[in-house]
Tab-separated table of C-alpha atoms in Angstrom:
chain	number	residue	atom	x	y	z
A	1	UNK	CA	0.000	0.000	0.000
A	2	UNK	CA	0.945	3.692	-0.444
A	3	UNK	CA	-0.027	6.947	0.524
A	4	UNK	CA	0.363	10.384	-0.749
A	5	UNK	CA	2.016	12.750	1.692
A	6	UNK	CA	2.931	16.715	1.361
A	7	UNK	CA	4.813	19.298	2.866
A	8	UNK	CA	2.412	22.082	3.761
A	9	UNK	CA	2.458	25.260	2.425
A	10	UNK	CA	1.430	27.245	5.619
A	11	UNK	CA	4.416	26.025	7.903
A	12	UNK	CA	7.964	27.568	8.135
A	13	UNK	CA	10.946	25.807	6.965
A	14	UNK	CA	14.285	25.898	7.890
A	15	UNK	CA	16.351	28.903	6.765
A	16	UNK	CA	19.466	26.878	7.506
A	17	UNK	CA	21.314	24.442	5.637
A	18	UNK	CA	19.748	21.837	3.904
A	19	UNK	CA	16.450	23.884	4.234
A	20	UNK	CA	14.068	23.531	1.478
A	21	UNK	CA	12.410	27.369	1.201
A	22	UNK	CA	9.654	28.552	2.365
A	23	UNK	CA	6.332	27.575	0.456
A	24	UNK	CA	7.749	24.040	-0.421
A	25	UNK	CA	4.955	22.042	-1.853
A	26	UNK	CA	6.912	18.757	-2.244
A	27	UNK	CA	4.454	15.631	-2.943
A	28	UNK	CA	6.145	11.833	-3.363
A	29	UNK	CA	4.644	8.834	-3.037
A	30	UNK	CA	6.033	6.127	0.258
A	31	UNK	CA	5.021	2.452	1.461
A	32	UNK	CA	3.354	3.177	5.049
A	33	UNK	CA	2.006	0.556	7.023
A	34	UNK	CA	1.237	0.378	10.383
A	35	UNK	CA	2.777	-2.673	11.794
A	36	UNK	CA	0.189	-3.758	14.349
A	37	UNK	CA	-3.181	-3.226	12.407
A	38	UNK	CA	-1.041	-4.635	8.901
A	39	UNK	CA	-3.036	-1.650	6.839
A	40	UNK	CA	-2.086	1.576	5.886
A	41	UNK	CA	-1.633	4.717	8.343
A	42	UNK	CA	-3.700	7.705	7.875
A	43	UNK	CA	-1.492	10.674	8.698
A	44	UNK	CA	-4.288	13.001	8.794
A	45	UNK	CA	-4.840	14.681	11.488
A	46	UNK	CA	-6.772	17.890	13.086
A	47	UNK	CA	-5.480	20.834	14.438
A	48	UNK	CA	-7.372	23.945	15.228
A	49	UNK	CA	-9.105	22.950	12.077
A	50	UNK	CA	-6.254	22.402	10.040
A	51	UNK	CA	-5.484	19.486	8.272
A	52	UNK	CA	-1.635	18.374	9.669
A	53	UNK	CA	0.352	15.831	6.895
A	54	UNK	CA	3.634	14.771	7.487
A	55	UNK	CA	6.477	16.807	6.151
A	56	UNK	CA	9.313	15.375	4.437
A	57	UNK	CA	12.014	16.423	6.624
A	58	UNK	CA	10.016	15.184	9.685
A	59	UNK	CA	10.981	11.884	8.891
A	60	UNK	CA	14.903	12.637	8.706
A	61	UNK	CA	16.019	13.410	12.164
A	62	UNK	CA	19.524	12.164	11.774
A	63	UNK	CA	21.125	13.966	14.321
A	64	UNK	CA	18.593	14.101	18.053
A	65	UNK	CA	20.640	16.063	20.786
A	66	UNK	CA	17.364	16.714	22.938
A	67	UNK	CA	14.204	15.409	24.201
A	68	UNK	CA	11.264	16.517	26.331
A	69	UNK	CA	8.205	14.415	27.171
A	70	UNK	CA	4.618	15.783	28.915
A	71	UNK	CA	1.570	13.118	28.439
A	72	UNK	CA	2.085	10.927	25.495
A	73	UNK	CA	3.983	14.028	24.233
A	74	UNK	CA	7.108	13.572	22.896
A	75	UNK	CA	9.887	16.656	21.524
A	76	UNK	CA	12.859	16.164	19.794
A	77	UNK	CA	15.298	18.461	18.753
A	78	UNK	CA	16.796	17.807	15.588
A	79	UNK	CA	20.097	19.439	15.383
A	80	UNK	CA	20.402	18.572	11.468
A	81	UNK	CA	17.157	20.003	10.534
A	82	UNK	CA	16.711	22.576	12.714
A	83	UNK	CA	13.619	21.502	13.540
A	84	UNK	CA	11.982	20.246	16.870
A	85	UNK	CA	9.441	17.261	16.208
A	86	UNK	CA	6.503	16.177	18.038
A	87	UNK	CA	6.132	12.312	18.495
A	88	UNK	CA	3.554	9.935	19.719
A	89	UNK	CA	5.002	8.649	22.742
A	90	UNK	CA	2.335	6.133	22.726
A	91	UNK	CA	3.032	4.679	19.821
A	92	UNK	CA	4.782	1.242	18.916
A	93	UNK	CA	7.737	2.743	16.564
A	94	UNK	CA	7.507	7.035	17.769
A	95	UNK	CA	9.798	7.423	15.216
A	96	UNK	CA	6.692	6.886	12.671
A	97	UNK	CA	4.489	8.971	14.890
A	98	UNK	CA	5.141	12.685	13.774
A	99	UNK	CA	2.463	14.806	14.586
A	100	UNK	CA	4.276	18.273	14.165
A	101	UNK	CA	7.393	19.832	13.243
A	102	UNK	CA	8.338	23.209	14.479
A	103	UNK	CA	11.124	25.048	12.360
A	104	UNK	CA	13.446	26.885	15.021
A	105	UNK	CA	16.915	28.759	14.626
A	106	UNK	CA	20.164	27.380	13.720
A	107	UNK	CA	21.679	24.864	15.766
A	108	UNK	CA	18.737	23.045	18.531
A	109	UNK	CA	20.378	21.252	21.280
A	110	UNK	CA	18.698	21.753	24.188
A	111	UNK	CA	15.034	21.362	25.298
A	112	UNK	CA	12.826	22.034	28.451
A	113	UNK	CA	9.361	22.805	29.706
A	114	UNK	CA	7.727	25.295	31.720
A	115	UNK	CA	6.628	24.625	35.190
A	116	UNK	CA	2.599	24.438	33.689
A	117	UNK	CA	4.155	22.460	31.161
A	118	UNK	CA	2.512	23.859	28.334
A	119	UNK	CA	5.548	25.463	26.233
A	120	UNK	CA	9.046	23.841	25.716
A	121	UNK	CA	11.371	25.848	25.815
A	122	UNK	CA	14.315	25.368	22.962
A	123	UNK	CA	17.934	26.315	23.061
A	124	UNK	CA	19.455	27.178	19.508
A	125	UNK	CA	23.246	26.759	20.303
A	126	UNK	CA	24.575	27.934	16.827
A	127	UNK	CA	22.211	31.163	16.526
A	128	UNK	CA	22.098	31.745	20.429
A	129	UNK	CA	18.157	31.714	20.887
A	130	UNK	CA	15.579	30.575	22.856
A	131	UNK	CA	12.225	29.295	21.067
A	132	UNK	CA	8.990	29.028	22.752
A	133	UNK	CA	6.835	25.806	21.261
A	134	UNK	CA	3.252	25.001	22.887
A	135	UNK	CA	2.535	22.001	23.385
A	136	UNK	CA	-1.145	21.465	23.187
A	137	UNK	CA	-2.329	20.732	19.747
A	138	UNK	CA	-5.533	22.754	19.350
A	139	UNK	CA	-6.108	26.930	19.830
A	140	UNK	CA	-4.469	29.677	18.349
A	141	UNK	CA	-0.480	30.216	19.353
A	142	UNK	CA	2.350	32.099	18.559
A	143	UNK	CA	5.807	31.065	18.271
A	144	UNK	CA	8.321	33.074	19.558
A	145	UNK	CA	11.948	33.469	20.170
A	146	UNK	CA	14.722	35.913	21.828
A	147	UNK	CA	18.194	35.886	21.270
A	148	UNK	CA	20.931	35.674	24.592
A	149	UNK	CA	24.175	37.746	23.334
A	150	UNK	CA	27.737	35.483	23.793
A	151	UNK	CA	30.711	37.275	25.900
A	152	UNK	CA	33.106	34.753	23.506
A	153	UNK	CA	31.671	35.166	20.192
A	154	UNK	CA	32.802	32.989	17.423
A	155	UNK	CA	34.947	33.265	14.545
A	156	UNK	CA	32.907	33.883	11.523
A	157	UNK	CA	34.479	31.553	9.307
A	158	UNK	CA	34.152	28.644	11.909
A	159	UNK	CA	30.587	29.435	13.095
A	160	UNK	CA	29.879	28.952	9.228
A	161	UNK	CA	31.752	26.024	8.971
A	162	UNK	CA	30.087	24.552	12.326
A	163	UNK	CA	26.446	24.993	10.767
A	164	UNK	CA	27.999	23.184	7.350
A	165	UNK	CA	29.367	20.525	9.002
A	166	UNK	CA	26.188	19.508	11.142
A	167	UNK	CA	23.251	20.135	8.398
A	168	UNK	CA	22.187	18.217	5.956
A	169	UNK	CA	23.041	19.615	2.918
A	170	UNK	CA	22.801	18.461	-1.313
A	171	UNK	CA	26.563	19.745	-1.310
A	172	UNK	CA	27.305	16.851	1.067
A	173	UNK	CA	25.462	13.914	0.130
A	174	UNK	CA	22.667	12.593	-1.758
A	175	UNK	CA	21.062	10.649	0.952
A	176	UNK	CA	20.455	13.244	3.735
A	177	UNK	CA	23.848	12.525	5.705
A	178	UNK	CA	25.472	14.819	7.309
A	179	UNK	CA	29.528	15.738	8.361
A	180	UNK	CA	28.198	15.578	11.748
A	181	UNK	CA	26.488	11.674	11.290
A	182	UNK	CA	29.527	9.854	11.157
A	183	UNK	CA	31.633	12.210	12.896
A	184	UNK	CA	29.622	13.197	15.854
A	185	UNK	CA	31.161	16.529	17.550
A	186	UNK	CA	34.220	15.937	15.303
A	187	UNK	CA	35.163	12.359	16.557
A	188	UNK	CA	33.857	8.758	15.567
A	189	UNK	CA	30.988	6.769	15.146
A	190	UNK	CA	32.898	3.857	15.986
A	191	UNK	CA	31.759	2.145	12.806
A	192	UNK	CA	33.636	0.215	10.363
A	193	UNK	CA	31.969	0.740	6.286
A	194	UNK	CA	31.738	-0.943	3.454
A	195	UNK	CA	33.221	0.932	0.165
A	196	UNK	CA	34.559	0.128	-2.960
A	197	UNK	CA	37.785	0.049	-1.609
A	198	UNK	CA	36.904	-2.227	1.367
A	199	UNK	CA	35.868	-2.024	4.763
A	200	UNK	CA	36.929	1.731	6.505
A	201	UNK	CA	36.409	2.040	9.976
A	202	UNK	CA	35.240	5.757	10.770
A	203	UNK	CA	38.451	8.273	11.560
A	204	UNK	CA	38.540	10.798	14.705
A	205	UNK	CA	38.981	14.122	13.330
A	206	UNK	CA	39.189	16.348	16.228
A	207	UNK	CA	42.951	17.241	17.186
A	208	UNK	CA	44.301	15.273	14.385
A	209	UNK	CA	44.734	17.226	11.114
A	210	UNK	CA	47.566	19.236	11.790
A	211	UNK	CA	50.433	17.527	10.968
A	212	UNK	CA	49.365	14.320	9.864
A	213	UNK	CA	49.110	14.394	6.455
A	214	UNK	CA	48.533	13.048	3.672
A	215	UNK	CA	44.795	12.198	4.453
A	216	UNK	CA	42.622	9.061	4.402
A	217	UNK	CA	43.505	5.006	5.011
A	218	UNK	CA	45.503	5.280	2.110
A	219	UNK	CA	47.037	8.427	2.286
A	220	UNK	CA	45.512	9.416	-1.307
A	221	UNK	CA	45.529	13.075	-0.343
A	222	UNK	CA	47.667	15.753	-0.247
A	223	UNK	CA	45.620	18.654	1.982
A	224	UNK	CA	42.532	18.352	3.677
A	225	UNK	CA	40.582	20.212	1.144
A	226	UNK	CA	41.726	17.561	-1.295
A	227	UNK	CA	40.596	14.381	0.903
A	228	UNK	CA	37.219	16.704	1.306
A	229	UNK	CA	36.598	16.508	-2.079
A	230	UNK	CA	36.666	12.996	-2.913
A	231	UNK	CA	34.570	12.154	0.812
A	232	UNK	CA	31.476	14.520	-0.854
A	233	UNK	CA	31.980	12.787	-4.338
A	234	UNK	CA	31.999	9.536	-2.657
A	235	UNK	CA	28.869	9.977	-0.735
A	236	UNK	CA	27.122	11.966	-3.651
A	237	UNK	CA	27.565	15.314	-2.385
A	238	UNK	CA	27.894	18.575	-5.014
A	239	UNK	CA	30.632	19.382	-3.240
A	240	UNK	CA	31.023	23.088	-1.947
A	241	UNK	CA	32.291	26.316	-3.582
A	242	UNK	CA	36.153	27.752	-1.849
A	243	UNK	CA	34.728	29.832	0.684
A	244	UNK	CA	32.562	27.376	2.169
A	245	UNK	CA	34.962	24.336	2.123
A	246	UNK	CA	37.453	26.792	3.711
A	247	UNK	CA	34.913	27.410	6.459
A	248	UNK	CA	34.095	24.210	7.280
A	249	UNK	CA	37.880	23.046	7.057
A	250	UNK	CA	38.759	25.847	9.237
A	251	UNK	CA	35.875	24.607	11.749
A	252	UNK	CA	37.153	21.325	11.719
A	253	UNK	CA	40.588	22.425	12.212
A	254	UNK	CA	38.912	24.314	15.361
A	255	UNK	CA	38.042	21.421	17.362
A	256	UNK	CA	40.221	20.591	20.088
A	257	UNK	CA	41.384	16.762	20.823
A	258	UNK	CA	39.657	15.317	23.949
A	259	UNK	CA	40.375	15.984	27.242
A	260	UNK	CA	43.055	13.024	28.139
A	261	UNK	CA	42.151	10.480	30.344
A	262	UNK	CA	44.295	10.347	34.042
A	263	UNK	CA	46.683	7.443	34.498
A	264	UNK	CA	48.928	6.678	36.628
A	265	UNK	CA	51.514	8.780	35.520
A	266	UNK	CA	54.803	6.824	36.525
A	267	UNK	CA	53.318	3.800	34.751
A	268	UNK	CA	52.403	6.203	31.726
A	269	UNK	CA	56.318	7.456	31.984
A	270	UNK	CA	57.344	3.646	31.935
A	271	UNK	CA	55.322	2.714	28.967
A	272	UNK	CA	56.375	6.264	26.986
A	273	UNK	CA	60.362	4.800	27.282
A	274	UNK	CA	59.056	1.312	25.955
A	275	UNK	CA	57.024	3.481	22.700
A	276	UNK	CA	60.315	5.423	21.899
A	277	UNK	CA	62.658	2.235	22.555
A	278	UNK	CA	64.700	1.156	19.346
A	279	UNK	CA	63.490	-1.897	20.471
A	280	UNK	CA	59.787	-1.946	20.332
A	281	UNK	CA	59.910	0.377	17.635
A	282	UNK	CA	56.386	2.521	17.645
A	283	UNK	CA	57.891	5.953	17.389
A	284	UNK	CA	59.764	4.640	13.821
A	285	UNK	CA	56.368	5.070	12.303
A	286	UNK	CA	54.001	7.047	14.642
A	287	UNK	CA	56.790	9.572	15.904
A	288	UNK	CA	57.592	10.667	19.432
A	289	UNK	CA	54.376	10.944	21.284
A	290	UNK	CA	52.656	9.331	18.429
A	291	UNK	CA	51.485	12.881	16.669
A	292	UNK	CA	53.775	13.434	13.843
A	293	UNK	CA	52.992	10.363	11.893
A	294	UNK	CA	55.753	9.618	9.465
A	295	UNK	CA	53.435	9.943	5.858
A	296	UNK	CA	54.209	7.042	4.500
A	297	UNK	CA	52.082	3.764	3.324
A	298	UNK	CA	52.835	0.558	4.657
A	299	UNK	CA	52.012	-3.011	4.788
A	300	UNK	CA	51.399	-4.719	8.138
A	301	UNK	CA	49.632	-7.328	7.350
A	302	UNK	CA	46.536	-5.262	6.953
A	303	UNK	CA	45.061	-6.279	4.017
A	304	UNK	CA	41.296	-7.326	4.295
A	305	UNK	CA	38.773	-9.479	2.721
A	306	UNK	CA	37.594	-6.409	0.059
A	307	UNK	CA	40.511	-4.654	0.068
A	308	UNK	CA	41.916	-3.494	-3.003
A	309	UNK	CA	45.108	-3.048	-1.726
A	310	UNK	CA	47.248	-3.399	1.249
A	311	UNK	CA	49.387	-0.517	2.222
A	312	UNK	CA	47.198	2.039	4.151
A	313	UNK	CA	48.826	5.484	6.002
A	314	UNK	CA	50.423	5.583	8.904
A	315	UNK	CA	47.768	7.306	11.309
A	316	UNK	CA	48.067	9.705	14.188
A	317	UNK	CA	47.941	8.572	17.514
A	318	UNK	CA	46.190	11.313	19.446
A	319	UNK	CA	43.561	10.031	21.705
A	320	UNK	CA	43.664	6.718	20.516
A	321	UNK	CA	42.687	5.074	24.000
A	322	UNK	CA	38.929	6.789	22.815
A	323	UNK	CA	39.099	5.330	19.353
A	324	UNK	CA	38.748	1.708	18.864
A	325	UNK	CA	38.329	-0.355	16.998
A	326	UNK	CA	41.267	-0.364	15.574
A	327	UNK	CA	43.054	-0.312	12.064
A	328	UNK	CA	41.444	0.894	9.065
A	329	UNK	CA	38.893	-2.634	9.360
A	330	UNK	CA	38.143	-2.344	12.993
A	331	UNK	CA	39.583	-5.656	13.114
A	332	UNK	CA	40.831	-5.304	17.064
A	333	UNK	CA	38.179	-4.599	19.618
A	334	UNK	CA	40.814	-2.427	22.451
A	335	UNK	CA	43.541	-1.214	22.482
A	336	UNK	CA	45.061	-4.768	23.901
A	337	UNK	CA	44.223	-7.084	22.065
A	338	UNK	CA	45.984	-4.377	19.226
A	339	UNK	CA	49.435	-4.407	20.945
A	340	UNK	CA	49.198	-8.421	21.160
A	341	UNK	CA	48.595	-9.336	18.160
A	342	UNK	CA	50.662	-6.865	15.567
A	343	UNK	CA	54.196	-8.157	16.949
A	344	UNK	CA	56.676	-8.005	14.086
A	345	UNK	CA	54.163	-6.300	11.899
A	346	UNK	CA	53.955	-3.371	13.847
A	347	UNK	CA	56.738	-2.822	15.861
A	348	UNK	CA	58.021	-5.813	18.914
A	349	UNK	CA	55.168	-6.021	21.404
A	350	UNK	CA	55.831	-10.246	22.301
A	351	UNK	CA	59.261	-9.398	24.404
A	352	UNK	CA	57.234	-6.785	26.688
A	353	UNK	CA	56.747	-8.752	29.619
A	354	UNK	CA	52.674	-8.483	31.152
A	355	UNK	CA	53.459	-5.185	33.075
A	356	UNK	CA	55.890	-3.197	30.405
A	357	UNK	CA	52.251	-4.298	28.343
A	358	UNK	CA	50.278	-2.878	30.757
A	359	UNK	CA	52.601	0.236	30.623
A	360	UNK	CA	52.242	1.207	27.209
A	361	UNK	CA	48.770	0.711	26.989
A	362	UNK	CA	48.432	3.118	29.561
A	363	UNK	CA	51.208	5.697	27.949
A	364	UNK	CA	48.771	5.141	24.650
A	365	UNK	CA	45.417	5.892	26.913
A	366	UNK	CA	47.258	9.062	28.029
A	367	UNK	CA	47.734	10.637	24.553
């Protein structure tokens, strides 16, 4: 079975990226079936004698950061979109429940509700305002919203780059993904995908541009903006004119590595010796401290099933104890069972006796 569904014409879209104008009358057939009668749903519903349909983008909610629930109520913020959506708690699958979407500024990530519980309040991070929803369906309303000024204002260029890099955008991909999706606050989903190259586990980005080029498993690129152009082409993006690729480079450049985790730090000192040893070898190919990678492909037994070929870039190691899985399959589960099993592959782990092991997994979990 299908049914017809529409944007309406009367609601407000987003003004941000990946919005689709104002006035949007999009209509597209898609299967919907509800899973517990086994017939089609009706989508239809009142509202202050309105008729409601579901909107495309109220489906695509690829990026949550907030929720807020009152009765069988349920908001979420849709950082993506920049839109907050109102669910069907009730329902079996919520996710198929939308009953309204509410375009807000740039950037949602936070939601609340008053004390009567009949607005939730919404915190646009990126355009630094606070949106009023109500949340009863029926009546007359008005949506409103104030700004709160920022005593550390951000860079232009980044603060465009940070609204490119978390909205869904045509310039980005074809399929509604986002920078944001795989790379969630600049690090990793922790995923490994398949390409046409073979299986690539998701990189960290945060903290590790500088100095670690040339870019991606295989080191195929020169600069960053280079690598960004083939990641959009791959993922059947348009791909983005110089100033904004320069934005959201430089935004991307912005974000800090993670705060590093405390160790002990006389073990940590211990297993730092064992990384720069001749002997064990690490620093040959991941430098001292494991930041300043050495460029170069190599061949440690990482070929995969899929893999085209073998030799994939040396990485950098900074906050690698946050990372795993590890190598560019995600073939090693922690940090461990890494160091055990790449002895005379990847530098001389099997002479390390159980503590001097211990040691520089700990120096690693420190970086």
């Amino acid at each position: 079975s299908h049914t017809t569904i529409e944007s309406s014409s009367a609601e407000e879209t987003s003004a941000g990226y990946g919005g689709n104008g104002a006035g949007s009358n999009d209509v597209f057939d898609v299967a919907v079936i509800d899973a517990q009668k086994n017939e089609p749903m009706d989508f239809e519903k009142s509202s202050a004698g309105q008729t409601v349909r579901l909107a495309r983008e109220r489906t695509n909610c690829l990026i949550p950061r907030a929720t807020a629930v009152t009765g069988s109520k349920l908001f979420v913020a849709c950082l993506d979109t920049n839109r907050v959506i109102e669910l069907d708690a009730g329902w079996f699958h919520p996710d198929e429940s939308v009953t309204r979407s509410f375009a807000v500024p740039s950037g949602p990530t936070g939601l609340a509700l008053d004390v009567e519980g009949d607005r939730v309040i919404v915190w646009s991070q990126f355009a630094r305002k606070i949106t009023l929803l109500p949340t009863a369906s029926d009546g007359a309303f008005t949506i409103g919203s104030f700004a709160v000024p920022s005593q550390h204002p951000l860079d232009v260029q980044i603060a465009k780059g940070r609204e490119i890099f978390f909205h869904q955008d045509v310039r980005v991909s074809s399929d509604g993904r986002v920078c944001g999706s795989c790379h969630p606050d600049g690090r990793d989903d922790g995923l490994v995908w398949n390409t046409v190259e073979g299986p690539r586990q998701t990189p960290m980005l945060a903290g590790r541009l500088d100095g670690s080029a040339p870019y991606g498993w295989r080191g195929s690129s020169a600069d960053v903006p280079t690598h960004l152009k083939i990641t959009l082409a791959r993922l059947g993006g348009t791909g983005f004119p110089t100033d904004d690729r320069d934005a959201l480079v430089a935004f991307v450049k912005s974000l800090p590595s993670p705060k590093a985790r405390k160790v002990d730090q006389e073990i940590a000192k211990r297993g730092e010796a064992i990384f720069n040893s001749d002997k064990a070898g690490c620093a040959t190919c991941h430098g001292s401290g494991g930041d300043l990678p050495d460029g170069e492909r190599h061949n440690v037994r990482s070929w995969a099933q899929g893999d085209v070929l073998g030799l994939f870039d040396t990485p950098s190691l900074r906050s690698v104890g946050g990372t795993a899985p590890y190598f560019h399959d995600g073939r090693y589960k922690d940090l461990h069972t890494l160091l055990v099993s790449v002895d005379g592959t990847m530098g001389h782990t099997k002479y390390l006796s159980e503590p001097d092991m211990g040691a520089l997994e700990t120096y690693l979990r420190s970086l």
